[in-house]
PDB file of C-alpha atoms in Angstrom:
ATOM      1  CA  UNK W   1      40.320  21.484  -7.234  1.00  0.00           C
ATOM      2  CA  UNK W   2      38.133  21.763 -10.267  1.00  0.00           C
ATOM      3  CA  UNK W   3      35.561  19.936  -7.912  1.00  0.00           C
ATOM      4  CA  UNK W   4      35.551  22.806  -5.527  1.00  0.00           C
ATOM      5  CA  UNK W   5      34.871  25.630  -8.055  1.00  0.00           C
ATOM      6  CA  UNK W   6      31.705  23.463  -9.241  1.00  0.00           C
ATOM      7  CA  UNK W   7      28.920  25.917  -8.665  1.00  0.00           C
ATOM      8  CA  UNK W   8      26.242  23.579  -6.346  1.00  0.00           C
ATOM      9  CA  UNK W   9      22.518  23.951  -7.072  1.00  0.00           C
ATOM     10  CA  UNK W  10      19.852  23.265  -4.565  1.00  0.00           C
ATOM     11  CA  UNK W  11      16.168  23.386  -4.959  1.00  0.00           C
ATOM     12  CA  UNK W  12      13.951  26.289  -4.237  1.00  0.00           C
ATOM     13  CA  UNK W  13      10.039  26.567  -4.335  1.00  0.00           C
ATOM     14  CA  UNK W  14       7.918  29.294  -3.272  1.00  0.00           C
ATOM     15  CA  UNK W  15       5.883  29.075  -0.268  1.00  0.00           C
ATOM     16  CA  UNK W  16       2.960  29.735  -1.992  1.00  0.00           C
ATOM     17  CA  UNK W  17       3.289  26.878  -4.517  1.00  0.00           C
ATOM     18  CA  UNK W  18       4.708  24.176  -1.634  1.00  0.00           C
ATOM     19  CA  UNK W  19       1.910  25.060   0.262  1.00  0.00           C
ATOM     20  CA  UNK W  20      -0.447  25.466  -2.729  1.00  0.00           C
ATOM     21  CA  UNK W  21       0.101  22.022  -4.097  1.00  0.00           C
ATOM     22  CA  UNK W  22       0.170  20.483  -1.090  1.00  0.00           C
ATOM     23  CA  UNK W  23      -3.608  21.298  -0.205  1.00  0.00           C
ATOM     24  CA  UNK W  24      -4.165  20.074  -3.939  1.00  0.00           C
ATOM     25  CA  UNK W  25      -2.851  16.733  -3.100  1.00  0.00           C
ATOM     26  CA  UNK W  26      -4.975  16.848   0.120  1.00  0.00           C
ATOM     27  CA  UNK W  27      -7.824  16.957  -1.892  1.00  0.00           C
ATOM     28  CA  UNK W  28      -6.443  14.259  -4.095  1.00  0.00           C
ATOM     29  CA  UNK W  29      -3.171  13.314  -5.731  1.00  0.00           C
ATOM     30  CA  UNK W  30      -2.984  12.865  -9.535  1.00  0.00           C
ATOM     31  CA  UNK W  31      -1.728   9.955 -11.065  1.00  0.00           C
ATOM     32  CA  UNK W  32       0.819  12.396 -12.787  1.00  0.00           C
ATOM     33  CA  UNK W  33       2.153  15.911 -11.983  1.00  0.00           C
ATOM     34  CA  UNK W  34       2.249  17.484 -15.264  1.00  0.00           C
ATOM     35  CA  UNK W  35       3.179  21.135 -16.639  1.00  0.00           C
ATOM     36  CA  UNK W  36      -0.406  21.510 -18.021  1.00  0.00           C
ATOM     37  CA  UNK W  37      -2.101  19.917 -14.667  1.00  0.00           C
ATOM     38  CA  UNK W  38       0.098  22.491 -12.205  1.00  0.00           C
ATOM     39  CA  UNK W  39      -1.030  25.598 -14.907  1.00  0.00           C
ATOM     40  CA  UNK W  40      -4.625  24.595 -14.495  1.00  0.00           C
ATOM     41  CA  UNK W  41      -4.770  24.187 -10.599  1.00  0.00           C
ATOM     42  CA  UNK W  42      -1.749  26.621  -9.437  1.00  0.00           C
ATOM     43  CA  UNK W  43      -2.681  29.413 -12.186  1.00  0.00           C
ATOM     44  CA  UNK W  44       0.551  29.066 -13.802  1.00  0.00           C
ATOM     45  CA  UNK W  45       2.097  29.290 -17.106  1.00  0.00           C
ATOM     46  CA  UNK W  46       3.569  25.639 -18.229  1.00  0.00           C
ATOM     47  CA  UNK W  47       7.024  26.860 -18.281  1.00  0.00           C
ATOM     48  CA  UNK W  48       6.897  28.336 -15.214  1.00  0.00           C
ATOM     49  CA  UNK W  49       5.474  25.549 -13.747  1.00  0.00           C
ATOM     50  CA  UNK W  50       8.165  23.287 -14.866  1.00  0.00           C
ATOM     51  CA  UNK W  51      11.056  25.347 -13.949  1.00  0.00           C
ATOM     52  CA  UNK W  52       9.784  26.359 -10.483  1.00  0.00           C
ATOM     53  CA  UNK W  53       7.869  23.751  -9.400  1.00  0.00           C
ATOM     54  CA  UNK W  54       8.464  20.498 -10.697  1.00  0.00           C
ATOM     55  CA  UNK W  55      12.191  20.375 -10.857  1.00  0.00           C
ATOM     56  CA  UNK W  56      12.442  21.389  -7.052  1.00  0.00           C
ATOM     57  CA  UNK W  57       9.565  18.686  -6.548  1.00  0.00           C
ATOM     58  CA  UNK W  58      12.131  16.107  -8.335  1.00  0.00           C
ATOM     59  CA  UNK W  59      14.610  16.700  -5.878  1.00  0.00           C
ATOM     60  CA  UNK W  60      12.657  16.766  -2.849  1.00  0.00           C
ATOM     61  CA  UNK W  61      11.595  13.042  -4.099  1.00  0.00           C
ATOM     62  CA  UNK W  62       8.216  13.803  -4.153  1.00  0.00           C
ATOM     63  CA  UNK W  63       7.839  13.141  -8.041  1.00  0.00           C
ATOM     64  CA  UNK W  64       9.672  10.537  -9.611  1.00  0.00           C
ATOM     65  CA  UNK W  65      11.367  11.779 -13.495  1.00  0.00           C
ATOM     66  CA  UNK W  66       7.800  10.741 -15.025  1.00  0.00           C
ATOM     67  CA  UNK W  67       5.833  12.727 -12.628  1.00  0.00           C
ATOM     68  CA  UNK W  68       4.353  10.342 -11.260  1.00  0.00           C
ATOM     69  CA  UNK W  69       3.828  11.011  -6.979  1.00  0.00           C
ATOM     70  CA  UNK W  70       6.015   9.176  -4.632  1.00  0.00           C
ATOM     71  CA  UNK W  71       5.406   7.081  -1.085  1.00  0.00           C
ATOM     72  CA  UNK W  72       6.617  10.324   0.082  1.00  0.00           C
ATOM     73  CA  UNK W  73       4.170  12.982  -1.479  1.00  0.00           C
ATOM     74  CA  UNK W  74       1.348  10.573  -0.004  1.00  0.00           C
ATOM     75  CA  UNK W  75       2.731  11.355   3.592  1.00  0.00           C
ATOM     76  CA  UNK W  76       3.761  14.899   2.697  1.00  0.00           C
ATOM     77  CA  UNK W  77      -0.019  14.832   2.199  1.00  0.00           C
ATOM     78  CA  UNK W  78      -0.791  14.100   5.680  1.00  0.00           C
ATOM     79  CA  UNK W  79       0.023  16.597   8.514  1.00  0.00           C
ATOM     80  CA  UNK W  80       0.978  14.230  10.791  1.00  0.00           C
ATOM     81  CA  UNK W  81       3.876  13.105   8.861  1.00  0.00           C
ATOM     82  CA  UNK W  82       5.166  16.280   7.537  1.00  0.00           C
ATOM     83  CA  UNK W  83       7.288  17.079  10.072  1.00  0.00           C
ATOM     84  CA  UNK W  84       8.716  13.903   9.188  1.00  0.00           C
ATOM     85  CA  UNK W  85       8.625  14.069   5.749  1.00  0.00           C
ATOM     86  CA  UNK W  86      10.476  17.386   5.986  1.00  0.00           C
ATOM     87  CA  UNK W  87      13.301  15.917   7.827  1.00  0.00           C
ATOM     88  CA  UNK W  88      13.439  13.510   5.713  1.00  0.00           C
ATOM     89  CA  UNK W  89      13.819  16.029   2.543  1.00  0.00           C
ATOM     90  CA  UNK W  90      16.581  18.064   4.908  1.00  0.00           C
ATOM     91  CA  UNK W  91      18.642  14.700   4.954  1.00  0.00           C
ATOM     92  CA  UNK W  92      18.879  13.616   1.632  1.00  0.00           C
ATOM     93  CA  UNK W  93      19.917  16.858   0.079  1.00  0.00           C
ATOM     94  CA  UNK W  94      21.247  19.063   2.209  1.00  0.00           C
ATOM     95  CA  UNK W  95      24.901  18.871   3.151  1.00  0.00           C
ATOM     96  CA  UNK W  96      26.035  17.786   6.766  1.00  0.00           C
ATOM     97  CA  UNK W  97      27.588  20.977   7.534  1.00  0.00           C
ATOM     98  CA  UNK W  98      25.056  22.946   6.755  1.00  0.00           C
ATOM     99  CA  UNK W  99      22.571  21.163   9.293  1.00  0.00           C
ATOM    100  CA  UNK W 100      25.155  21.482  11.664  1.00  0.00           C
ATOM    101  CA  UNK W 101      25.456  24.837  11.821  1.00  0.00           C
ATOM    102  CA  UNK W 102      21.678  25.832  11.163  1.00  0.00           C
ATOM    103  CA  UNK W 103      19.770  23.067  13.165  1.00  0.00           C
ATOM    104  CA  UNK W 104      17.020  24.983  14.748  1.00  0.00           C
ATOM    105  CA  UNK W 105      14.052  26.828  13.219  1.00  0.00           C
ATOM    106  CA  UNK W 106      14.811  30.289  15.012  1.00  0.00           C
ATOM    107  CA  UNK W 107      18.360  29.831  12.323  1.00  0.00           C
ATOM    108  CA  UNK W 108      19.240  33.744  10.892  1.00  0.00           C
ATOM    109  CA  UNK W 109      18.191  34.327   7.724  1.00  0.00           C
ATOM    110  CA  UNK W 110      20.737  36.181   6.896  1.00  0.00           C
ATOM    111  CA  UNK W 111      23.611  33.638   7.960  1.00  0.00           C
ATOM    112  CA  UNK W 112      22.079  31.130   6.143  1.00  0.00           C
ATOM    113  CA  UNK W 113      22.085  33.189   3.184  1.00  0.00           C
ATOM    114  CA  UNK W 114      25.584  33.762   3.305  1.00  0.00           C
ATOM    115  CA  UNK W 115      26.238  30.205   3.271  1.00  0.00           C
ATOM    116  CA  UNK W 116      24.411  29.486  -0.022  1.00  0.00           C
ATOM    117  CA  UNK W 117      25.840  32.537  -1.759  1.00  0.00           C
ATOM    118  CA  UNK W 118      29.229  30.960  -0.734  1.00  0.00           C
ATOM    119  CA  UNK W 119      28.647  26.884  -0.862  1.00  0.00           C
ATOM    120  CA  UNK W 120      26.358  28.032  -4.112  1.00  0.00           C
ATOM    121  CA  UNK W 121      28.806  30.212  -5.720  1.00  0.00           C
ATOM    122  CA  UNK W 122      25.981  31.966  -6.616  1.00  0.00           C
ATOM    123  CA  UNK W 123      24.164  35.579  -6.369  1.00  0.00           C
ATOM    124  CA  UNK W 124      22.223  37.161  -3.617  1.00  0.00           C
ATOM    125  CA  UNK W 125      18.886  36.748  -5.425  1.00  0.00           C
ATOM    126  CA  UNK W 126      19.553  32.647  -5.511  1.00  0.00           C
ATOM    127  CA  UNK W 127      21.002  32.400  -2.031  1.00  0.00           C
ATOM    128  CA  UNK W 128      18.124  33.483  -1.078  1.00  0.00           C
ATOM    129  CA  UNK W 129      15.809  31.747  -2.073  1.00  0.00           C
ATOM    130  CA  UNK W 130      17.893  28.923  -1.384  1.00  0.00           C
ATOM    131  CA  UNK W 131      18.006  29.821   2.384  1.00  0.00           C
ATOM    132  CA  UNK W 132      13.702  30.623   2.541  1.00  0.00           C
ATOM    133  CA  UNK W 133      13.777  27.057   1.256  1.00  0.00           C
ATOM    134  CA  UNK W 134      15.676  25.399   3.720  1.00  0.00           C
ATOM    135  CA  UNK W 135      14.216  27.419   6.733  1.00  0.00           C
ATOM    136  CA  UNK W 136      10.476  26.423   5.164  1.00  0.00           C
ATOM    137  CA  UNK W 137      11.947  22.803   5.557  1.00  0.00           C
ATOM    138  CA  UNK W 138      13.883  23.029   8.869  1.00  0.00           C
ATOM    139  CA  UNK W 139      10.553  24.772  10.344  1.00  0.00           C
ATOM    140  CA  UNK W 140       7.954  22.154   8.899  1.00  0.00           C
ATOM    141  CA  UNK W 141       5.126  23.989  10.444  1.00  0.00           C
ATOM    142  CA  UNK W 142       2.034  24.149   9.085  1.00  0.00           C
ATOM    143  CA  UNK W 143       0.849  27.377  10.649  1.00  0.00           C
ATOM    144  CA  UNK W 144       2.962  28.786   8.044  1.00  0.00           C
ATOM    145  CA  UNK W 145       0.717  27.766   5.022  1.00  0.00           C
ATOM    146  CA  UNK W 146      -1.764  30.400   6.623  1.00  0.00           C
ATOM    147  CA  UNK W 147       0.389  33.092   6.437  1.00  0.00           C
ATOM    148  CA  UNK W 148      -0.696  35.906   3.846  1.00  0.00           C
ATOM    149  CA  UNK W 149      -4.159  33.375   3.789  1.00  0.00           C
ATOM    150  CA  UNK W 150      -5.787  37.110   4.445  1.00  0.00           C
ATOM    151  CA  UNK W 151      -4.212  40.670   3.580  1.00  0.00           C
ATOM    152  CA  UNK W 152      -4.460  42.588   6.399  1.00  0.00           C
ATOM    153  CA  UNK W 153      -6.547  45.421   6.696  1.00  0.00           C
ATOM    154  CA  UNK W 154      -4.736  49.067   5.669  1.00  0.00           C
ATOM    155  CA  UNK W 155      -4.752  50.639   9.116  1.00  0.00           C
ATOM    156  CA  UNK W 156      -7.071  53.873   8.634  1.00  0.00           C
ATOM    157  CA  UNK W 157      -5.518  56.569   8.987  1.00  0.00           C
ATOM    158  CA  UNK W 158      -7.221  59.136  10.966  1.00  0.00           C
ATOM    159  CA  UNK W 159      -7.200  63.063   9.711  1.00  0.00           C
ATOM    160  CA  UNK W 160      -8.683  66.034  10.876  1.00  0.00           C
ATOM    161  CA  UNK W 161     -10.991  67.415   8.429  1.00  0.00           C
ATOM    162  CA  UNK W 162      -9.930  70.911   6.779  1.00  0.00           C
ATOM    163  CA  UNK W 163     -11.314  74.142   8.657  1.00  0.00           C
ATOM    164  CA  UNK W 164     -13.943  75.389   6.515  1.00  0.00           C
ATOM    165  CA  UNK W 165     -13.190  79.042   5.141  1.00  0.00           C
ATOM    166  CA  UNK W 166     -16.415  79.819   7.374  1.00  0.00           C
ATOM    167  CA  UNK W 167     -14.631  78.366  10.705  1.00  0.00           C
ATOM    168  CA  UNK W 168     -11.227  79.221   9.482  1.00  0.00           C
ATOM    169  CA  UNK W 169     -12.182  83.541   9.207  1.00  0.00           C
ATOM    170  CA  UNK W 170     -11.856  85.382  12.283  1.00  0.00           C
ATOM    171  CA  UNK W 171     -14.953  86.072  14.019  1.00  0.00           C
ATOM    172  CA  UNK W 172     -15.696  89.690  13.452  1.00  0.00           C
ATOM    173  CA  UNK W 173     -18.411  92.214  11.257  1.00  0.00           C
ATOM    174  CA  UNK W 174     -18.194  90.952   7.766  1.00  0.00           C
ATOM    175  CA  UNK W 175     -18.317  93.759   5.058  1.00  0.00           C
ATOM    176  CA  UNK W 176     -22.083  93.347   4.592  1.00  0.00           C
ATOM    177  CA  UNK W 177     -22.594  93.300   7.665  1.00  0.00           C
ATOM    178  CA  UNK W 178     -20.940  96.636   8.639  1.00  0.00           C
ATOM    179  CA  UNK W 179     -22.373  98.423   5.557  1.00  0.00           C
ATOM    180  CA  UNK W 180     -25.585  97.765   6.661  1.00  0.00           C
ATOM    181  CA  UNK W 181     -24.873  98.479   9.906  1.00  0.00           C
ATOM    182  CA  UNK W 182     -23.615 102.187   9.150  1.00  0.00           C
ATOM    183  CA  UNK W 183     -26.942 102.951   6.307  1.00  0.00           C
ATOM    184  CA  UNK W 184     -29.006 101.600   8.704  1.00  0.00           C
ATOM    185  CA  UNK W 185     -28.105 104.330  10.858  1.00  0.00           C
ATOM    186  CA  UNK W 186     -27.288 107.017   8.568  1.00  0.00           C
ATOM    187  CA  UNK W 187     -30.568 106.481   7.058  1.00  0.00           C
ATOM    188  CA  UNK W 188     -32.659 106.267  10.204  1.00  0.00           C
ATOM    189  CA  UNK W 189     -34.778 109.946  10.170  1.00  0.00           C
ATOM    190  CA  UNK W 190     -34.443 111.838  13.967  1.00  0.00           C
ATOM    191  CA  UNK W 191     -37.291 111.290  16.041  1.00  0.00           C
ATOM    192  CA  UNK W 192     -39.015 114.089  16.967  1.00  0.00           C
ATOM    193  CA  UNK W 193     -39.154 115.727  20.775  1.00  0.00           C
ATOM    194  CA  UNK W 194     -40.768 113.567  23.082  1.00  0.00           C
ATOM    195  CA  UNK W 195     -43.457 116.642  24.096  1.00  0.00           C
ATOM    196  CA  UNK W 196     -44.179 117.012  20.285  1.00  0.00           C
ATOM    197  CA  UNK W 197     -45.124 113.646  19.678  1.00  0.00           C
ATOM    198  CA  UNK W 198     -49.056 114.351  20.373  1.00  0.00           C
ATOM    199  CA  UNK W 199     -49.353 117.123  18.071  1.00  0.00           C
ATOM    200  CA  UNK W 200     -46.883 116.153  14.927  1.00  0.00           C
ATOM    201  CA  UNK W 201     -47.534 112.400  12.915  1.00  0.00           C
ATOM    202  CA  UNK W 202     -44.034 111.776  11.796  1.00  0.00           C
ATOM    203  CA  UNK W 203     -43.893 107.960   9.869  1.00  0.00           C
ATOM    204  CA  UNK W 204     -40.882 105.830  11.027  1.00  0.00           C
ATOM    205  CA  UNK W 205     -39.015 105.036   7.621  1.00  0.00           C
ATOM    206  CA  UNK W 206     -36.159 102.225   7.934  1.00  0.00           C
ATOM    207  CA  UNK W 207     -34.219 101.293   5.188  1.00  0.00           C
ATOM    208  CA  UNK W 208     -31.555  98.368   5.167  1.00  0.00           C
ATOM    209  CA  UNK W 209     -28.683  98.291   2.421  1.00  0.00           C
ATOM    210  CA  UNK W 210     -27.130  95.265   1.733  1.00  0.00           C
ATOM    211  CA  UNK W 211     -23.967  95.124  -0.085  1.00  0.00           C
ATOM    212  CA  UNK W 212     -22.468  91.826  -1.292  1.00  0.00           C
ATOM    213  CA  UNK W 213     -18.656  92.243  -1.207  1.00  0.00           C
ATOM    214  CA  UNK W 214     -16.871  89.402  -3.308  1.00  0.00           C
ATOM    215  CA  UNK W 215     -14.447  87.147  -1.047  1.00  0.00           C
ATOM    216  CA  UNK W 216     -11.470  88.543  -3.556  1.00  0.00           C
ATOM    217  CA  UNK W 217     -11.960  91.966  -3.763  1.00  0.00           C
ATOM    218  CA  UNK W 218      -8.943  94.219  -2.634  1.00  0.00           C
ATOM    219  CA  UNK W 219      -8.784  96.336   0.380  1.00  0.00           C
ATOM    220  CA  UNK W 220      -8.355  99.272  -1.704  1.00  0.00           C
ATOM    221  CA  UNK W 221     -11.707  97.898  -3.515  1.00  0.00           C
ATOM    222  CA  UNK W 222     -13.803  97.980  -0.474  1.00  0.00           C
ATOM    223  CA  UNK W 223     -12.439 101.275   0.172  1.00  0.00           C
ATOM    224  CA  UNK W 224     -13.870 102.418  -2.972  1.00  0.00           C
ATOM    225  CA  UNK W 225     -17.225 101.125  -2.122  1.00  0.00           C
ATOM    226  CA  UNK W 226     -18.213 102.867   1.001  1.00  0.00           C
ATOM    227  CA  UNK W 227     -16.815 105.889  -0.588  1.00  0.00           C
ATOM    228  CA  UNK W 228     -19.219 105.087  -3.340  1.00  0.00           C
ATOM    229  CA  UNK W 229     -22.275 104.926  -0.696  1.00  0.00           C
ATOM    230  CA  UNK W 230     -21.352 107.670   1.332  1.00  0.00           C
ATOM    231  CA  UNK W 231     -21.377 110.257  -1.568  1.00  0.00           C
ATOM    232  CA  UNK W 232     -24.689 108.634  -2.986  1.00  0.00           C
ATOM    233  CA  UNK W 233     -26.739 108.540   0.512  1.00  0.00           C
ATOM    234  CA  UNK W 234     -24.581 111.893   2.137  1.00  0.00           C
ATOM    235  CA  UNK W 235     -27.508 114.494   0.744  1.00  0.00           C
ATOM    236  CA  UNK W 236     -30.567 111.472   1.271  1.00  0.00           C
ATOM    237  CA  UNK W 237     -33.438 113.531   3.628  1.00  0.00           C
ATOM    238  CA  UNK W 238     -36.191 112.205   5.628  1.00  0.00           C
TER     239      UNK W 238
END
């Protein structure tokens, strides 16, 4: 009984740092796996790096308790054996009923989470992590270590542009426009007769008034403008 309410641990690892140190030990293995050596080429703090990635590393039996890489990190090395070498891992920690009932890659996630949290005794956050471990495992594909290689582009979003206040007003006479409009005309002297034209000399006079109305004046404003010019230029002679 008290055997059954032991809590079981199994390991977990990030994908990055499985992946990570893997392509490190491409490049070369080191004679030991050390807190200090993982901070240096994984960007890691030492503690980290011993909780997260060198205990689970000790259980997969790819360091032995000084370190020091196994026969198996040298094939885990090589992608032609890590298929293997993952099946290999899957056997010697992983309990029988758990391959049983999650054998294939396509397994659900959430299924297999459910089993840790239960077999685990243990939280969602663990069970987890626990399952994204075993999946990485059961999977042992390599295409995965590419994953997240490159962020993906932010898809651009497209927008129309806001209607200038130009585009936006109503086509129409703007205030200047109509003032000068009306003083051109009120201001235009009468042409003479056309018979009297040879014995008169009468000067054409034109006179344009331009009036520069601001954008937040009041109607009642503008009113008082033209009320303004028409009083000023009512009594205005030729």
């Amino acid at each position: 009984m008290a055997e059954d309410n032991k809590k079981r641990s199994y390991p977990k690892i990030a994908k990055g740092n499985w992946f990570g140190l893997r392509a490190k030990f491409k490049q070369k293995v080191p004679a030991e796996v050390s807190p200090s050596y993982l901070a240096s080429a994984m960007d890691m703090s030492p503690a980290s790096a011993s909780s997260n990635v060198i205990a689970p590393l000790k259980t997969f039996g790819l360091i032995d308790d000084g370190g020091k890489p196994t026969d198996l990190a040298f094939e885990w090395r090589d992608d032609g054996k890590y298929p293997e070498v993952c099946a290999t891992i899957l056997q010697s920690i992983y309990p029988q009923e758990l391959r049983d009932l999650f054998h294939t890659p396509d397994a659900a996630y959430k299924s297999v989470t459910s089993w840790f949290a239960r077999d685990g005794k243990v939280g969602e956050g663990a069970a987890k992590m626990y399952a994204t471990t075993y999946l990485m495992l059961l999977e042992a594909d390599l295409e995965k270590s590419k994953e997240g290689a490159a962020p993906k582009a932010k898809p651009v979003s497209k927008s129309s542009p806001a209607p200038s206040r130009a585009a936006a007003a109503k086509p129409g006479k703007s205030p200047t426009a109509a003032a000068n409009g009306s003083a051109g005309a009120a201001l235009r002297p009468q042409q003479p007769p056309e018979g009297e034209k040879g014995h008169t000399f009468s000067p054409k006079l034109h006179i344009d008034v331009q009036i520069h109305i601001s954008p937040e004046s009041s109607p009642e404003q503008i009113d008082k403008i033209f009320e303004s010019m028409a009083k000023h230029l009512k009594d205005f002679r030729s």
